Short mmCIF file of C-alpha atoms in Angstrom, two decimals:
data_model
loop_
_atom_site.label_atom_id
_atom_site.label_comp_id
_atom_site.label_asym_id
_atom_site.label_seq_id
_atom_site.Cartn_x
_atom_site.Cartn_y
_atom_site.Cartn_z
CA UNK X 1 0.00 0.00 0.00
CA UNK X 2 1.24 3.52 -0.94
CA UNK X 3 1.20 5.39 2.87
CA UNK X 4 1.00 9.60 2.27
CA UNK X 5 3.14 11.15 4.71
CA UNK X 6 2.95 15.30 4.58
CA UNK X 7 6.69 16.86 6.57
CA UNK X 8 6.70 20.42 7.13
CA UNK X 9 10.40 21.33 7.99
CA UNK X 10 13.49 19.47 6.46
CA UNK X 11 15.02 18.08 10.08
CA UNK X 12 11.46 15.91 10.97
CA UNK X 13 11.40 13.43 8.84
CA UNK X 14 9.13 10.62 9.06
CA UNK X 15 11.84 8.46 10.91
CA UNK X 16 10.87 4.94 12.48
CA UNK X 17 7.60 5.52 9.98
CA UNK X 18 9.89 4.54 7.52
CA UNK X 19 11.25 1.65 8.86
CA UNK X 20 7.63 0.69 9.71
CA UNK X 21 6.57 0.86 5.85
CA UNK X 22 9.82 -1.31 4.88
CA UNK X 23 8.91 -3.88 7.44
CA UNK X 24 5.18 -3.85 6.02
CA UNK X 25 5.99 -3.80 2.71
CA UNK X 26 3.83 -0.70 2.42
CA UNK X 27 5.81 1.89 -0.03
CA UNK X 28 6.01 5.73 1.75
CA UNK X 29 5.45 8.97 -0.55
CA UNK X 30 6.81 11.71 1.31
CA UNK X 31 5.40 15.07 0.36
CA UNK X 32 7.85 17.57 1.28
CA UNK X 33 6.13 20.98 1.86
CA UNK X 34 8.98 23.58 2.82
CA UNK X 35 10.90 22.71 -0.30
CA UNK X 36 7.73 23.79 -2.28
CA UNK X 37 6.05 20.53 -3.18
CA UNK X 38 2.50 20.62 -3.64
CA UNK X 39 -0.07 18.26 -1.59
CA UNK X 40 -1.27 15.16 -2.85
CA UNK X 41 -5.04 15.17 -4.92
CA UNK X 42 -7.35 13.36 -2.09
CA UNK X 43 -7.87 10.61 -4.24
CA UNK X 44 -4.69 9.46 -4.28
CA UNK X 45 -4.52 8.72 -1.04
CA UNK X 46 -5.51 5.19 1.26
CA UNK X 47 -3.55 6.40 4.07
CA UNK X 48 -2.13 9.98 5.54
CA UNK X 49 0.05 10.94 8.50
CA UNK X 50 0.75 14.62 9.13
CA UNK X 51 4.14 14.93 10.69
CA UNK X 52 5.77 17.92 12.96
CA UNK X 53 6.95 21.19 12.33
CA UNK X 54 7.93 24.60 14.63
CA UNK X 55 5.17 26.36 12.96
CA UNK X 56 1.80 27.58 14.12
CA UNK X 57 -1.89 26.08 12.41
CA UNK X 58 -2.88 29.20 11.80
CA UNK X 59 0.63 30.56 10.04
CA UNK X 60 -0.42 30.37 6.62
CA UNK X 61 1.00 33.92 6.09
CA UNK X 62 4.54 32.37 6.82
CA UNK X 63 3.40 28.81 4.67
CA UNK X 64 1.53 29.25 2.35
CA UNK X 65 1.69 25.49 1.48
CA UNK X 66 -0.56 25.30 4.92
CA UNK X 67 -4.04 26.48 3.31
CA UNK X 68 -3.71 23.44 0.83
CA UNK X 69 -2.89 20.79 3.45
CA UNK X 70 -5.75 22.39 5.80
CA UNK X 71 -7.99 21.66 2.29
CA UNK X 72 -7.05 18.59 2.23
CA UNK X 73 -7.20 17.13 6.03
CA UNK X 74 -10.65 19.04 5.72
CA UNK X 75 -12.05 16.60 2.68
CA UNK X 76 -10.13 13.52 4.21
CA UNK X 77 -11.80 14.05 7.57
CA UNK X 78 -14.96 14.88 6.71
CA UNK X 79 -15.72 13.54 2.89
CA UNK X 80 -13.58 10.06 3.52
CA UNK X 81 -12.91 7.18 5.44
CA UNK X 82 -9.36 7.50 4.90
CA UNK X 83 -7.21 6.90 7.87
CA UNK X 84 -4.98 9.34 9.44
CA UNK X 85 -2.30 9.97 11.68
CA UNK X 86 -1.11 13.28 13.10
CA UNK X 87 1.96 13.60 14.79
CA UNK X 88 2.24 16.96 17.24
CA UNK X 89 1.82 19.35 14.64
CA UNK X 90 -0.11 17.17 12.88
CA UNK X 91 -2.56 16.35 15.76
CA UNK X 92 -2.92 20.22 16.40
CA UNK X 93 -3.87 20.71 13.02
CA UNK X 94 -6.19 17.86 12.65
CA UNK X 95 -7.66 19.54 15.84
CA UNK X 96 -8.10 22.59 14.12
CA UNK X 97 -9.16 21.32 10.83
CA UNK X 98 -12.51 19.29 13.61
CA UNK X 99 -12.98 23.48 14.36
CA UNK X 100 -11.47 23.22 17.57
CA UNK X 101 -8.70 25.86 18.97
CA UNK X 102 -5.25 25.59 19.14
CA UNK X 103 -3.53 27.71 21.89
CA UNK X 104 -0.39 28.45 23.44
CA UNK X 105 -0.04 25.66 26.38
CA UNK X 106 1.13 26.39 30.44
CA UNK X 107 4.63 25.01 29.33
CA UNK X 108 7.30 24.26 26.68
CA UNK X 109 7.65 20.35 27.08
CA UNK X 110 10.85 19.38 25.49
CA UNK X 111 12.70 15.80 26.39
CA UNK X 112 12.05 12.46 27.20
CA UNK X 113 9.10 11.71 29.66
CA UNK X 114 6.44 9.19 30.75
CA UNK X 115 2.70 9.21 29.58
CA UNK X 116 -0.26 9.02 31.75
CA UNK X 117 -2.35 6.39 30.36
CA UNK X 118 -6.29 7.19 30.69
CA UNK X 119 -9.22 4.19 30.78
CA UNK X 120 -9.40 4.78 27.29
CA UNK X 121 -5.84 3.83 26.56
CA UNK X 122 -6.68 0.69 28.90
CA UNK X 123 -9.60 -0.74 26.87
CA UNK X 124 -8.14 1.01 23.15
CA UNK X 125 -7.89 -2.55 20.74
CA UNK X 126 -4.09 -1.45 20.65
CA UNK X 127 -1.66 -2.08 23.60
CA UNK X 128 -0.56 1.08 25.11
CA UNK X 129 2.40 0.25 27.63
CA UNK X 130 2.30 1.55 30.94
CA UNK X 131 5.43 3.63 31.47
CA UNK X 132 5.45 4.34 28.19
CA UNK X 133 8.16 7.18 27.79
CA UNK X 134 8.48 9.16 24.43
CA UNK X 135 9.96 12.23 22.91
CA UNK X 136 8.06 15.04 23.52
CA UNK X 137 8.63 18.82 21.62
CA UNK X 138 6.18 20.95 21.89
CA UNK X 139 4.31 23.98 23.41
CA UNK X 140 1.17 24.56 21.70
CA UNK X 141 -1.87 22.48 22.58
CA UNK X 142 -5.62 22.02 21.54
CA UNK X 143 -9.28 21.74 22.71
CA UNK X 144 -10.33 17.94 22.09
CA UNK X 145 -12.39 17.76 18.58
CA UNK X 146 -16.25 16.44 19.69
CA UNK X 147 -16.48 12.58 20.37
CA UNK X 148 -12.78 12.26 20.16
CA UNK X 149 -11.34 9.86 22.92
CA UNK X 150 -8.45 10.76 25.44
CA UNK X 151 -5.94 8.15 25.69
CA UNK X 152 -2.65 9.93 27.26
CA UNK X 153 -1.95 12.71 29.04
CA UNK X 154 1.40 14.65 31.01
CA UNK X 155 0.34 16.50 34.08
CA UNK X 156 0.49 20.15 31.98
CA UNK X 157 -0.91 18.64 28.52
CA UNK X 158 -4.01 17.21 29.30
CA UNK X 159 -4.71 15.91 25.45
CA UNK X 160 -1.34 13.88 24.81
CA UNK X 161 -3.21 11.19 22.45
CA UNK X 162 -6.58 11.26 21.18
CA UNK X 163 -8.70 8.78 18.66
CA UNK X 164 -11.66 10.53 16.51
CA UNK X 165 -14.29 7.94 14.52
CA UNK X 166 -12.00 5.14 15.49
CA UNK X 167 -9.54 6.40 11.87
CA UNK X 168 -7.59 9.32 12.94
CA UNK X 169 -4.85 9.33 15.43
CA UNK X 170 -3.38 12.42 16.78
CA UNK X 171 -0.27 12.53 19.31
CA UNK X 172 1.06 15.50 20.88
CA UNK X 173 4.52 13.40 21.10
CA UNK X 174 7.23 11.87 18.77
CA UNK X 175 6.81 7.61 18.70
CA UNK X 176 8.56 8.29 15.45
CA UNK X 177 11.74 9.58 17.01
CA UNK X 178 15.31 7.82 15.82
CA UNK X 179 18.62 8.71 17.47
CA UNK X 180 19.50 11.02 14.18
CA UNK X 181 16.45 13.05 14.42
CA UNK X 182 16.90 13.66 18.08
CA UNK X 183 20.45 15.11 17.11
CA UNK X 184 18.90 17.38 14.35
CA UNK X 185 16.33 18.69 16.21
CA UNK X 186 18.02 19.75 19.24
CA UNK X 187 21.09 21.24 16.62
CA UNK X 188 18.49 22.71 14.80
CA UNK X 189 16.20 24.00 17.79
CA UNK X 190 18.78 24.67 20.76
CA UNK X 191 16.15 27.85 22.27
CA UNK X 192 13.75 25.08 22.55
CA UNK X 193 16.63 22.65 24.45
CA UNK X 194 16.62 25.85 26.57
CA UNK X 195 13.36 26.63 27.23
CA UNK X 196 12.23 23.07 28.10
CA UNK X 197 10.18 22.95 31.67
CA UNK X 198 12.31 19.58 32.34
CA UNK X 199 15.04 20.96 32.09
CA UNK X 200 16.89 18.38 30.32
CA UNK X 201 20.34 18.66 28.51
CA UNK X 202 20.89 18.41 25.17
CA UNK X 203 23.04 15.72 25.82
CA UNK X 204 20.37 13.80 27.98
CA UNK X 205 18.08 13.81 25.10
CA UNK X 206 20.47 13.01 22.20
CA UNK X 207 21.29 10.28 24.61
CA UNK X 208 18.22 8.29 23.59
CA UNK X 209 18.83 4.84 21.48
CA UNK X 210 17.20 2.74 24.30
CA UNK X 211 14.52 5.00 24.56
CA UNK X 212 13.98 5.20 20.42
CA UNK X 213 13.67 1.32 20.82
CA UNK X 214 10.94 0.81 23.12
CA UNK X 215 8.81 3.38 21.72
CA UNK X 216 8.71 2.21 17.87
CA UNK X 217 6.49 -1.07 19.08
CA UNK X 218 3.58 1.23 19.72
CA UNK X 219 4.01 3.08 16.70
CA UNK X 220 4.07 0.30 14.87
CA UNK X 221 0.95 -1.44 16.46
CA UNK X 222 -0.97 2.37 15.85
CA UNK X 223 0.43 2.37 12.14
CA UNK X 224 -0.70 -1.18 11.53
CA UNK X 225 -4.35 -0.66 13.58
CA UNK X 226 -4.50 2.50 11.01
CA UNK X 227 -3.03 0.57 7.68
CA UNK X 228 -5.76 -1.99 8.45
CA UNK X 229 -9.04 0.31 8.05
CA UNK X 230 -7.53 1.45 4.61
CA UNK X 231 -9.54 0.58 1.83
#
């Protein structure tokens, strides 16, 4: 299957989504916005994940690109079936796209740190770990789209993970994260290093191979839930 994957910024790159789609045997077509490309006609598409980016959803001034992909997450959410994934950015503009606001959150949560699992995530028909610990870079949040399902939180970021019609997956954090992208991020966004409310070292993040190991299970086991309700 041909997987749509939209990056915003030339350092967050799909990462362990890539190795996922090798493994599957699912071929990834990486649309690659900043460098001017244009988004992908909706029906071309079976499946979509959104990735990250250091931009705003409502900076189309800045990126331009952005009204086209907002067009497009718009038909696919509410003119499809089409599964899709959005991954911090991403969730906040799926978020936004459902007519809900995205806002400036309490914090700037930058670093490695555990999830708080809700019922939800207990009961969801994929295995969330307990302890579950991934990378986590961002500072803008969202109000939860209508009938969408909490299933992690961090004690400032109250919508961490959500589910809408069972389909679309957003996440506030980074399952996606490999060792290299860790590096280019923080090289690429020390202020943010700085700025973190952990207050975490670059070199305590960067320090992160174990940690990029036991998080890519559960993106896999979301990516394959997801892969399965293409049609």
């Amino acid at each position: 299957m041909e997987v749509h994957v939209l990056q915003h910024l030339p350092f967050e790159a799909p990462g362990s989504i890539a190795s996922w789609a090798e493994a599957r045997g699912h071929q990834l077509k990486v649309t690659h916005l900043y460098a001017g490309q244009t988004v992908p006609a909706a029906d071309e598409i079976r499946m979509l994940i959104v990735l990250g980016g250091s931009m705003g959803v409502n900076d189309e001034a800045d990126y331009p690109w952005m009204t086209d992909e907002k067009k497009l997450l718009r038909h696919l959410l509410h003119q499809t079936q089409v599964p899709v994934a959005g991954i911090c950015l991403g969730a906040q503009l799926i978020a936004s796209c459902l007519g809900q606001r995205v806002f400036r959150g309490p914090v700037m949560e930058v670093g490695w740190a555990p999830l708080m699992l809700t019922p939800a995530a207990r009961e969801d028909r994929v295995a969330w770990q307990a302890g579950i610990t991934p990378l986590h870079w961002h500072h803008d949040t969202f109000e939860l789209p209508p009938e969408a399902i909490v299933l992690a939180s961090t004690p400032d970021f109250s919508h961490q993970a959500y589910r809408w019609q069972d389909r679309v997956l957003g996440l506030q954090f980074h399952l996606e994260a490999t060792p290299a992208g860790v590096e280019a991020l923080c090289a690429e966004c020390p202020q943010d290093v700085q700025a973190g409310v952990w207050g975490q070292t670059q070199a305590q993040i960067t320090n992160c191979a174990i940690q990029c190991v036991q998080t890519q299970p559960l993106l896999f086991a979301l990516l394959d839930d997801l892969a399965s309700q293409a049609q």
